[in-house]
Amino acid sequence: LMRLQDGFAKQDIEEMEPTMKDYHSVLKAWSHAKKNKTAYKKAMNILKSMDKLYMDRFTELRPDETCFKYVLQTLANAPPPSPSSYSSSSATKSSNDIGELVDQILDQMEERLFVPDTECYGAAIRAWRNHAVLDTKRARPQEDAARANALLKSMERAYHRTSTSLIKPTTDHYNDVIQAWSVCKFASLTVTAGELAEKLLMVLEQGGDIDEVDEDETISAGLKPNTNSYVWTLNAYANSDMEDKVDRAMAVFDRLKKRAAASDSAAAVAATVGNDS
């Protein structure tokens, strides 16, 4: 595809112009290349080449929502930065910071009046979660977790505003943010990561009872927590320096046991009904 782009730009032969279907196919392929460490760079280069061809007036094609979505998914699957990406004295972001690239893509979408859908938000959240969880050289994982949390908030607000099904938070999105908080000792001077993780867990437990959305509230779109929701909340308290973290963790564990018991009872009732019929 890149050779086709170059040939089209240099020779201006219309038959050599890649189609939008060509771009979608190649970018989708890179989004699934999870074991390729340079996949995100290849996808970003394709996006930049598309824009350059458009700006140079070689084509009328520009990256659309689908192109951006596949690039975000490729970034979400990218490996964490190497130790050389950061200085030894501080965790300074490099120009190749995956999270920074994700935010650049989201900014470009906003500039072009594209609305990120569920998959776009999910990929962006997952990329920032990976920063917090996988990048052991980063000195402040709470900043990564906070960014993932902010994206979830944006997704919730978008879901609250839209009448379509293009944007809808899932349990996995909440779990990604809870997992990001689980590796942090604190979120700010006044709030611990454990408290923020449990707050998201409680949103899932409430199953969408919250109707109003502002900067301090969330909406869960009728979701339910799963085992990972509780496990990562417990991990968040395990990593906390709170004096009452054991009591808080035990309270979360008790809720997990009650939910498991209720689920077993429901399954037993369903099985009985099935046998009777």
PDB file of C-alpha atoms in Angstrom:
ATOM      1  CA  LEU A   1       0.000   0.000   0.000  1.00  0.00           C
ATOM      2  CA  MET A   2       2.832   2.425   0.833  1.00  0.00           C
ATOM      3  CA  ARG A   3       4.491   1.694  -2.547  1.00  0.00           C
ATOM      4  CA  LEU A   4       1.156   2.303  -4.218  1.00  0.00           C
ATOM      5  CA  GLN A   5       0.887   5.634  -2.383  1.00  0.00           C
ATOM      6  CA  ASP A   6       4.417   6.615  -3.433  1.00  0.00           C
ATOM      7  CA  GLY A   7       3.832   5.617  -7.044  1.00  0.00           C
ATOM      8  CA  PHE A   8       0.599   7.545  -7.160  1.00  0.00           C
ATOM      9  CA  ALA A   9       2.202  10.663  -5.637  1.00  0.00           C
ATOM     10  CA  LYS A  10       5.266  10.604  -7.915  1.00  0.00           C
ATOM     11  CA  GLN A  11       3.617   9.640 -11.192  1.00  0.00           C
ATOM     12  CA  ASP A  12       0.096  10.979 -10.644  1.00  0.00           C
ATOM     13  CA  ILE A  13      -1.364   7.924 -12.385  1.00  0.00           C
ATOM     14  CA  GLU A  14      -5.018   7.696 -11.426  1.00  0.00           C
ATOM     15  CA  GLU A  15      -5.101   3.900 -11.752  1.00  0.00           C
ATOM     16  CA  MET A  16      -2.493   3.667  -8.973  1.00  0.00           C
ATOM     17  CA  GLU A  17      -4.565   5.606  -6.436  1.00  0.00           C
ATOM     18  CA  PRO A  18      -5.418   3.451  -3.403  1.00  0.00           C
ATOM     19  CA  THR A  19      -9.110   3.255  -2.581  1.00  0.00           C
ATOM     20  CA  MET A  20     -10.630   3.773   0.850  1.00  0.00           C
ATOM     21  CA  LYS A  21     -11.318   0.043   0.887  1.00  0.00           C
ATOM     22  CA  ASP A  22      -7.571  -0.562   0.413  1.00  0.00           C
ATOM     23  CA  TYR A  23      -6.761   1.675   3.370  1.00  0.00           C
ATOM     24  CA  HIS A  24      -9.378   0.012   5.568  1.00  0.00           C
ATOM     25  CA  SER A  25      -8.120  -3.473   4.723  1.00  0.00           C
ATOM     26  CA  VAL A  26      -4.475  -2.715   5.480  1.00  0.00           C
ATOM     27  CA  LEU A  27      -5.178  -0.728   8.655  1.00  0.00           C
ATOM     28  CA  LYS A  28      -7.486  -3.478   9.907  1.00  0.00           C
ATOM     29  CA  ALA A  29      -4.719  -6.015   9.303  1.00  0.00           C
ATOM     30  CA  TRP A  30      -2.271  -3.934  11.358  1.00  0.00           C
ATOM     31  CA  SER A  31      -4.850  -3.625  14.154  1.00  0.00           C
ATOM     32  CA  HIS A  32      -4.792  -7.424  14.487  1.00  0.00           C
ATOM     33  CA  ALA A  33      -0.987  -7.726  14.345  1.00  0.00           C
ATOM     34  CA  LYS A  34      -0.600  -7.922  18.129  1.00  0.00           C
ATOM     35  CA  LYS A  35       2.812  -9.603  18.022  1.00  0.00           C
ATOM     36  CA  ASN A  36       4.322  -7.027  15.657  1.00  0.00           C
ATOM     37  CA  LYS A  37       6.093  -4.386  17.747  1.00  0.00           C
ATOM     38  CA  THR A  38       6.172  -1.876  14.892  1.00  0.00           C
ATOM     39  CA  ALA A  39       2.536  -2.301  13.804  1.00  0.00           C
ATOM     40  CA  TYR A  40       1.438   0.986  15.356  1.00  0.00           C
ATOM     41  CA  LYS A  41       4.232   2.866  13.553  1.00  0.00           C
ATOM     42  CA  LYS A  42       3.165   1.350  10.233  1.00  0.00           C
ATOM     43  CA  ALA A  43      -0.459   2.333  10.857  1.00  0.00           C
ATOM     44  CA  MET A  44       0.504   5.875  11.863  1.00  0.00           C
ATOM     45  CA  ASN A  45       2.633   6.235   8.722  1.00  0.00           C
ATOM     46  CA  ILE A  46      -0.288   5.201   6.523  1.00  0.00           C
ATOM     47  CA  LEU A  47      -2.484   7.788   8.229  1.00  0.00           C
ATOM     48  CA  LYS A  48       0.130  10.517   7.735  1.00  0.00           C
ATOM     49  CA  SER A  49       0.613   9.562   4.089  1.00  0.00           C
ATOM     50  CA  MET A  50      -3.133   9.762   3.483  1.00  0.00           C
ATOM     51  CA  ASP A  51      -3.209  13.273   4.922  1.00  0.00           C
ATOM     52  CA  LYS A  52      -0.156  14.347   2.924  1.00  0.00           C
ATOM     53  CA  LEU A  53      -1.623  13.128  -0.353  1.00  0.00           C
ATOM     54  CA  TYR A  54      -4.802  15.035   0.441  1.00  0.00           C
ATOM     55  CA  MET A  55      -2.996  18.235   1.466  1.00  0.00           C
ATOM     56  CA  ASP A  56      -0.842  18.059  -1.678  1.00  0.00           C
ATOM     57  CA  ARG A  57      -4.068  17.729  -3.697  1.00  0.00           C
ATOM     58  CA  PHE A  58      -3.190  14.361  -5.180  1.00  0.00           C
ATOM     59  CA  THR A  59      -6.433  12.833  -3.890  1.00  0.00           C
ATOM     60  CA  GLU A  60      -9.759  13.665  -2.346  1.00  0.00           C
ATOM     61  CA  LEU A  61      -9.457  10.827   0.142  1.00  0.00           C
ATOM     62  CA  ARG A  62      -8.813  11.668   3.797  1.00  0.00           C
ATOM     63  CA  PRO A  63      -8.772   9.367   6.810  1.00  0.00           C
ATOM     64  CA  ASP A  64     -12.338   8.613   7.905  1.00  0.00           C
ATOM     65  CA  GLU A  65     -13.740   7.353  11.221  1.00  0.00           C
ATOM     66  CA  THR A  66     -12.911   3.745  10.337  1.00  0.00           C
ATOM     67  CA  CYS A  67      -9.264   4.595   9.600  1.00  0.00           C
ATOM     68  CA  PHE A  68      -8.927   6.336  12.954  1.00  0.00           C
ATOM     69  CA  LYS A  69     -10.614   3.438  14.730  1.00  0.00           C
ATOM     70  CA  TYR A  70      -8.176   0.874  13.323  1.00  0.00           C
ATOM     71  CA  VAL A  71      -5.178   3.057  14.222  1.00  0.00           C
ATOM     72  CA  LEU A  72      -6.468   3.438  17.792  1.00  0.00           C
ATOM     73  CA  GLN A  73      -6.882  -0.328  18.048  1.00  0.00           C
ATOM     74  CA  THR A  74      -3.340  -0.822  16.759  1.00  0.00           C
ATOM     75  CA  LEU A  75      -2.032   1.597  19.393  1.00  0.00           C
ATOM     76  CA  ALA A  76      -3.989  -0.255  22.084  1.00  0.00           C
ATOM     77  CA  ASN A  77      -2.187  -3.460  21.116  1.00  0.00           C
ATOM     78  CA  ALA A  78       1.257  -1.835  21.064  1.00  0.00           C
ATOM     79  CA  PRO A  79       3.884  -3.001  23.585  1.00  0.00           C
ATOM     80  CA  PRO A  80       4.857  -0.683  26.448  1.00  0.00           C
ATOM     81  CA  PRO A  81       7.707   1.784  25.783  1.00  0.00           C
ATOM     82  CA  SER A  82      11.249   0.486  26.179  1.00  0.00           C
ATOM     83  CA  PRO A  83      13.298   1.699  29.169  1.00  0.00           C
ATOM     84  CA  SER A  84      15.265   3.973  26.808  1.00  0.00           C
ATOM     85  CA  SER A  85      12.051   5.881  26.061  1.00  0.00           C
ATOM     86  CA  TYR A  86      12.377   7.608  29.433  1.00  0.00           C
ATOM     87  CA  SER A  87      15.226   9.445  31.061  1.00  0.00           C
ATOM     88  CA  SER A  88      16.902   7.819  34.057  1.00  0.00           C
ATOM     89  CA  SER A  89      16.137  10.777  36.321  1.00  0.00           C
ATOM     90  CA  SER A  90      12.419  11.095  35.610  1.00  0.00           C
ATOM     91  CA  ALA A  91       9.560   9.425  33.770  1.00  0.00           C
ATOM     92  CA  THR A  92       9.494  11.972  30.974  1.00  0.00           C
ATOM     93  CA  LYS A  93       7.269  11.122  28.037  1.00  0.00           C
ATOM     94  CA  SER A  94       8.998  10.399  24.750  1.00  0.00           C
ATOM     95  CA  SER A  95       7.748  11.557  21.371  1.00  0.00           C
ATOM     96  CA  ASN A  96       6.721   7.949  20.695  1.00  0.00           C
ATOM     97  CA  ASP A  97       4.620   7.672  23.844  1.00  0.00           C
ATOM     98  CA  ILE A  98       1.638   5.475  22.951  1.00  0.00           C
ATOM     99  CA  GLY A  99      -0.742   7.413  25.172  1.00  0.00           C
ATOM    100  CA  GLU A 100       0.360  10.672  23.598  1.00  0.00           C
ATOM    101  CA  LEU A 101      -0.277   9.227  20.125  1.00  0.00           C
ATOM    102  CA  VAL A 102      -3.724   8.042  21.198  1.00  0.00           C
ATOM    103  CA  ASP A 103      -4.619  11.539  22.379  1.00  0.00           C
ATOM    104  CA  GLN A 104      -3.314  12.993  19.115  1.00  0.00           C
ATOM    105  CA  ILE A 105      -5.641  10.702  17.151  1.00  0.00           C
ATOM    106  CA  LEU A 106      -8.600  11.666  19.344  1.00  0.00           C
ATOM    107  CA  ASP A 107      -7.756  15.357  18.848  1.00  0.00           C
ATOM    108  CA  GLN A 108      -7.649  14.875  15.078  1.00  0.00           C
ATOM    109  CA  MET A 109     -11.041  13.183  15.179  1.00  0.00           C
ATOM    110  CA  GLU A 110     -12.480  16.065  17.168  1.00  0.00           C
ATOM    111  CA  GLU A 111     -11.024  18.622  14.751  1.00  0.00           C
ATOM    112  CA  ARG A 112     -12.753  16.837  11.872  1.00  0.00           C
ATOM    113  CA  LEU A 113     -16.027  16.567  13.809  1.00  0.00           C
ATOM    114  CA  PHE A 114     -15.792  12.767  14.006  1.00  0.00           C
ATOM    115  CA  VAL A 115     -17.489  11.235  17.056  1.00  0.00           C
ATOM    116  CA  PRO A 116     -15.547   8.315  18.582  1.00  0.00           C
ATOM    117  CA  ASP A 117     -17.684   5.190  18.888  1.00  0.00           C
ATOM    118  CA  THR A 118     -17.541   2.417  21.479  1.00  0.00           C
ATOM    119  CA  GLU A 119     -14.568   0.734  19.792  1.00  0.00           C
ATOM    120  CA  CYS A 120     -12.594   3.995  19.574  1.00  0.00           C
ATOM    121  CA  TYR A 121     -13.138   4.828  23.231  1.00  0.00           C
ATOM    122  CA  GLY A 122     -12.428   1.247  24.245  1.00  0.00           C
ATOM    123  CA  ALA A 123      -9.115   1.182  22.383  1.00  0.00           C
ATOM    124  CA  ALA A 124      -8.045   4.524  23.873  1.00  0.00           C
ATOM    125  CA  ILE A 125      -8.921   3.392  27.411  1.00  0.00           C
ATOM    126  CA  ARG A 126      -7.094   0.102  26.898  1.00  0.00           C
ATOM    127  CA  ALA A 127      -3.968   1.891  25.655  1.00  0.00           C
ATOM    128  CA  TRP A 128      -3.781   4.049  28.779  1.00  0.00           C
ATOM    129  CA  ARG A 129      -4.497   1.025  30.976  1.00  0.00           C
ATOM    130  CA  ASN A 130      -1.558  -0.733  29.348  1.00  0.00           C
ATOM    131  CA  HIS A 131       0.626   2.248  30.168  1.00  0.00           C
ATOM    132  CA  ALA A 132      -0.256   1.970  33.834  1.00  0.00           C
ATOM    133  CA  VAL A 133      -0.157  -1.826  34.117  1.00  0.00           C
ATOM    134  CA  LEU A 134       2.565  -2.942  31.700  1.00  0.00           C
ATOM    135  CA  ASP A 135       5.075  -0.120  31.736  1.00  0.00           C
ATOM    136  CA  THR A 136       7.168  -0.834  34.828  1.00  0.00           C
ATOM    137  CA  LYS A 137       9.571   2.049  34.066  1.00  0.00           C
ATOM    138  CA  ARG A 138       6.900   4.691  34.445  1.00  0.00           C
ATOM    139  CA  ALA A 139       7.215   6.474  37.796  1.00  0.00           C
ATOM    140  CA  ARG A 140       3.647   7.793  37.932  1.00  0.00           C
ATOM    141  CA  PRO A 141       1.121   5.171  36.814  1.00  0.00           C
ATOM    142  CA  GLN A 142      -1.629   7.208  38.508  1.00  0.00           C
ATOM    143  CA  GLU A 143      -1.370   9.724  35.648  1.00  0.00           C
ATOM    144  CA  ASP A 144      -2.043   6.942  33.150  1.00  0.00           C
ATOM    145  CA  ALA A 145      -4.921   5.611  35.242  1.00  0.00           C
ATOM    146  CA  ALA A 146      -6.356   9.111  35.580  1.00  0.00           C
ATOM    147  CA  ARG A 147      -6.305   9.529  31.787  1.00  0.00           C
ATOM    148  CA  ALA A 148      -8.069   6.179  31.313  1.00  0.00           C
ATOM    149  CA  ASN A 149     -10.607   7.270  33.926  1.00  0.00           C
ATOM    150  CA  ALA A 150     -11.154  10.596  32.128  1.00  0.00           C
ATOM    151  CA  LEU A 151     -11.793   8.793  28.840  1.00  0.00           C
ATOM    152  CA  LEU A 152     -14.357   6.561  30.540  1.00  0.00           C
ATOM    153  CA  LYS A 153     -16.076   9.684  31.892  1.00  0.00           C
ATOM    154  CA  SER A 154     -16.148  11.173  28.386  1.00  0.00           C
ATOM    155  CA  MET A 155     -17.616   7.931  27.079  1.00  0.00           C
ATOM    156  CA  GLU A 156     -20.301   7.965  29.771  1.00  0.00           C
ATOM    157  CA  ARG A 157     -21.255  11.546  28.939  1.00  0.00           C
ATOM    158  CA  ALA A 158     -21.367  10.737  25.212  1.00  0.00           C
ATOM    159  CA  TYR A 159     -23.592   7.725  25.948  1.00  0.00           C
ATOM    160  CA  HIS A 160     -25.854   9.899  28.065  1.00  0.00           C
ATOM    161  CA  ARG A 161     -26.219  12.442  25.225  1.00  0.00           C
ATOM    162  CA  THR A 162     -26.698  10.137  22.244  1.00  0.00           C
ATOM    163  CA  SER A 163     -29.852   8.349  21.155  1.00  0.00           C
ATOM    164  CA  THR A 164     -27.955   5.764  19.095  1.00  0.00           C
ATOM    165  CA  SER A 165     -26.079   2.618  20.081  1.00  0.00           C
ATOM    166  CA  LEU A 166     -22.745   3.795  18.620  1.00  0.00           C
ATOM    167  CA  ILE A 167     -21.440   4.669  22.094  1.00  0.00           C
ATOM    168  CA  LYS A 168     -22.114   2.427  25.072  1.00  0.00           C
ATOM    169  CA  PRO A 169     -19.778   1.620  27.975  1.00  0.00           C
ATOM    170  CA  THR A 170     -19.249  -2.052  28.729  1.00  0.00           C
ATOM    171  CA  THR A 171     -18.102  -3.928  31.819  1.00  0.00           C
ATOM    172  CA  ASP A 172     -14.717  -4.406  30.134  1.00  0.00           C
ATOM    173  CA  HIS A 173     -14.254  -0.631  29.855  1.00  0.00           C
ATOM    174  CA  TYR A 174     -14.889  -0.227  33.583  1.00  0.00           C
ATOM    175  CA  ASN A 175     -12.606  -3.160  34.351  1.00  0.00           C
ATOM    176  CA  ASP A 176      -9.803  -1.649  32.269  1.00  0.00           C
ATOM    177  CA  VAL A 177      -9.895   1.505  34.384  1.00  0.00           C
ATOM    178  CA  ILE A 178     -10.229  -0.431  37.644  1.00  0.00           C
ATOM    179  CA  GLN A 179      -7.197  -2.493  36.615  1.00  0.00           C
ATOM    180  CA  ALA A 180      -5.264   0.695  35.876  1.00  0.00           C
ATOM    181  CA  TRP A 181      -6.049   2.021  39.355  1.00  0.00           C
ATOM    182  CA  SER A 182      -5.091  -1.346  40.879  1.00  0.00           C
ATOM    183  CA  VAL A 183      -1.367  -0.725  40.294  1.00  0.00           C
ATOM    184  CA  CYS A 184      -1.430   2.730  41.920  1.00  0.00           C
ATOM    185  CA  LYS A 185      -0.940   3.555  45.581  1.00  0.00           C
ATOM    186  CA  PHE A 186      -2.855   6.809  45.340  1.00  0.00           C
ATOM    187  CA  ALA A 187      -4.713   8.957  42.828  1.00  0.00           C
ATOM    188  CA  SER A 188      -4.245  12.348  44.454  1.00  0.00           C
ATOM    189  CA  LEU A 189      -3.369  13.871  47.818  1.00  0.00           C
ATOM    190  CA  THR A 190      -6.932  13.344  49.053  1.00  0.00           C
ATOM    191  CA  VAL A 191      -8.173  10.220  47.236  1.00  0.00           C
ATOM    192  CA  THR A 192      -6.609   6.768  47.040  1.00  0.00           C
ATOM    193  CA  ALA A 193      -6.628   4.576  43.969  1.00  0.00           C
ATOM    194  CA  GLY A 194      -8.491   1.929  45.946  1.00  0.00           C
ATOM    195  CA  GLU A 195     -11.349   4.331  46.613  1.00  0.00           C
ATOM    196  CA  LEU A 196     -11.623   5.266  42.940  1.00  0.00           C
ATOM    197  CA  ALA A 197     -11.513   1.620  41.884  1.00  0.00           C
ATOM    198  CA  GLU A 198     -14.300   0.762  44.325  1.00  0.00           C
ATOM    199  CA  LYS A 199     -16.345   3.739  43.133  1.00  0.00           C
ATOM    200  CA  LEU A 200     -16.319   2.282  39.612  1.00  0.00           C
ATOM    201  CA  LEU A 201     -17.160  -1.145  41.005  1.00  0.00           C
ATOM    202  CA  MET A 202     -20.150   0.337  42.822  1.00  0.00           C
ATOM    203  CA  VAL A 203     -21.366   1.940  39.588  1.00  0.00           C
ATOM    204  CA  LEU A 204     -21.408  -1.524  38.034  1.00  0.00           C
ATOM    205  CA  GLU A 205     -23.142  -2.978  41.086  1.00  0.00           C
ATOM    206  CA  GLN A 206     -25.853  -0.327  40.930  1.00  0.00           C
ATOM    207  CA  GLY A 207     -26.700  -1.388  37.389  1.00  0.00           C
ATOM    208  CA  GLY A 208     -27.488   2.019  35.929  1.00  0.00           C
ATOM    209  CA  ASP A 209     -29.410   3.603  38.789  1.00  0.00           C
ATOM    210  CA  ILE A 210     -27.540   6.893  38.341  1.00  0.00           C
ATOM    211  CA  ASP A 211     -29.371   9.131  35.872  1.00  0.00           C
ATOM    212  CA  GLU A 212     -27.562  12.446  36.132  1.00  0.00           C
ATOM    213  CA  VAL A 213     -24.021  12.813  34.878  1.00  0.00           C
ATOM    214  CA  ASP A 214     -21.551  15.482  35.937  1.00  0.00           C
ATOM    215  CA  GLU A 215     -17.843  15.510  36.687  1.00  0.00           C
ATOM    216  CA  ASP A 216     -18.355  13.611  39.937  1.00  0.00           C
ATOM    217  CA  GLU A 217     -20.960  11.083  38.776  1.00  0.00           C
ATOM    218  CA  THR A 218     -21.106   8.209  36.337  1.00  0.00           C
ATOM    219  CA  ILE A 219     -23.632   6.182  34.390  1.00  0.00           C
ATOM    220  CA  SER A 220     -23.268   2.436  33.972  1.00  0.00           C
ATOM    221  CA  ALA A 221     -25.653   1.702  31.090  1.00  0.00           C
ATOM    222  CA  GLY A 222     -27.285  -1.228  32.899  1.00  0.00           C
ATOM    223  CA  LEU A 223     -24.050  -3.171  33.361  1.00  0.00           C
ATOM    224  CA  LYS A 224     -23.003  -5.716  35.952  1.00  0.00           C
ATOM    225  CA  PRO A 225     -19.614  -6.432  37.522  1.00  0.00           C
ATOM    226  CA  ASN A 226     -17.800  -9.699  36.905  1.00  0.00           C
ATOM    227  CA  THR A 227     -15.092 -11.483  38.871  1.00  0.00           C
ATOM    228  CA  ASN A 228     -12.338  -9.291  37.418  1.00  0.00           C
ATOM    229  CA  SER A 229     -14.165  -6.176  38.632  1.00  0.00           C
ATOM    230  CA  TYR A 230     -13.810  -7.405  42.204  1.00  0.00           C
ATOM    231  CA  VAL A 231     -10.329  -8.902  41.869  1.00  0.00           C
ATOM    232  CA  TRP A 232      -8.771  -5.687  40.559  1.00  0.00           C
ATOM    233  CA  THR A 233     -10.590  -3.619  43.179  1.00  0.00           C
ATOM    234  CA  LEU A 234      -9.108  -5.909  45.833  1.00  0.00           C
ATOM    235  CA  ASN A 235      -5.680  -5.480  44.226  1.00  0.00           C
ATOM    236  CA  ALA A 236      -6.127  -1.713  44.392  1.00  0.00           C
ATOM    237  CA  TYR A 237      -6.659  -1.908  48.135  1.00  0.00           C
ATOM    238  CA  ALA A 238      -3.758  -4.377  48.477  1.00  0.00           C
ATOM    239  CA  ASN A 239      -1.446  -1.767  46.938  1.00  0.00           C
ATOM    240  CA  SER A 240      -2.884   1.023  49.056  1.00  0.00           C
ATOM    241  CA  ASP A 241      -1.311   2.627  52.129  1.00  0.00           C
ATOM    242  CA  MET A 242      -4.706   3.204  53.766  1.00  0.00           C
ATOM    243  CA  GLU A 243      -4.888   2.219  57.416  1.00  0.00           C
ATOM    244  CA  ASP A 244      -8.311   0.593  56.964  1.00  0.00           C
ATOM    245  CA  LYS A 245      -7.510  -1.104  53.665  1.00  0.00           C
ATOM    246  CA  VAL A 246      -8.041  -4.596  55.119  1.00  0.00           C
ATOM    247  CA  ASP A 247     -11.534  -3.711  56.324  1.00  0.00           C
ATOM    248  CA  ARG A 248     -12.398  -2.127  52.984  1.00  0.00           C
ATOM    249  CA  ALA A 249     -11.033  -5.109  51.059  1.00  0.00           C
ATOM    250  CA  MET A 250     -12.995  -7.550  53.224  1.00  0.00           C
ATOM    251  CA  ALA A 251     -16.182  -5.568  52.570  1.00  0.00           C
ATOM    252  CA  VAL A 252     -15.556  -5.847  48.821  1.00  0.00           C
ATOM    253  CA  PHE A 253     -14.812  -9.564  49.171  1.00  0.00           C
ATOM    254  CA  ASP A 254     -18.067 -10.100  51.087  1.00  0.00           C
ATOM    255  CA  ARG A 255     -19.996  -8.434  48.277  1.00  0.00           C
ATOM    256  CA  LEU A 256     -18.275 -10.742  45.788  1.00  0.00           C
ATOM    257  CA  LYS A 257     -19.302 -13.817  47.817  1.00  0.00           C
ATOM    258  CA  LYS A 258     -22.911 -12.623  48.068  1.00  0.00           C
ATOM    259  CA  ARG A 259     -23.071 -12.005  44.324  1.00  0.00           C
ATOM    260  CA  ALA A 260     -21.579 -15.439  43.636  1.00  0.00           C
ATOM    261  CA  ALA A 261     -24.083 -17.093  45.999  1.00  0.00           C
ATOM    262  CA  ALA A 262     -26.984 -15.255  44.354  1.00  0.00           C
ATOM    263  CA  SER A 263     -25.727 -16.292  40.916  1.00  0.00           C
ATOM    264  CA  ASP A 264     -25.493 -19.943  42.013  1.00  0.00           C
ATOM    265  CA  SER A 265     -29.046 -19.786  43.407  1.00  0.00           C
ATOM    266  CA  ALA A 266     -30.356 -18.277  40.183  1.00  0.00           C
ATOM    267  CA  ALA A 267     -28.609 -20.978  38.154  1.00  0.00           C
ATOM    268  CA  ALA A 268     -30.108 -23.684  40.376  1.00  0.00           C
ATOM    269  CA  VAL A 269     -33.610 -22.235  39.961  1.00  0.00           C
ATOM    270  CA  ALA A 270     -33.156 -22.031  36.200  1.00  0.00           C
ATOM    271  CA  ALA A 271     -31.994 -25.633  36.075  1.00  0.00           C
ATOM    272  CA  THR A 272     -34.996 -26.760  38.121  1.00  0.00           C
ATOM    273  CA  VAL A 273     -37.411 -24.900  35.879  1.00  0.00           C
ATOM    274  CA  GLY A 274     -35.734 -26.391  32.845  1.00  0.00           C
ATOM    275  CA  ASN A 275     -36.057 -29.928  34.209  1.00  0.00           C
ATOM    276  CA  ASP A 276     -39.706 -29.418  35.135  1.00  0.00           C
ATOM    277  CA  SER A 277     -40.549 -28.248  31.643  1.00  0.00           C
TER     278      SER A 277
END
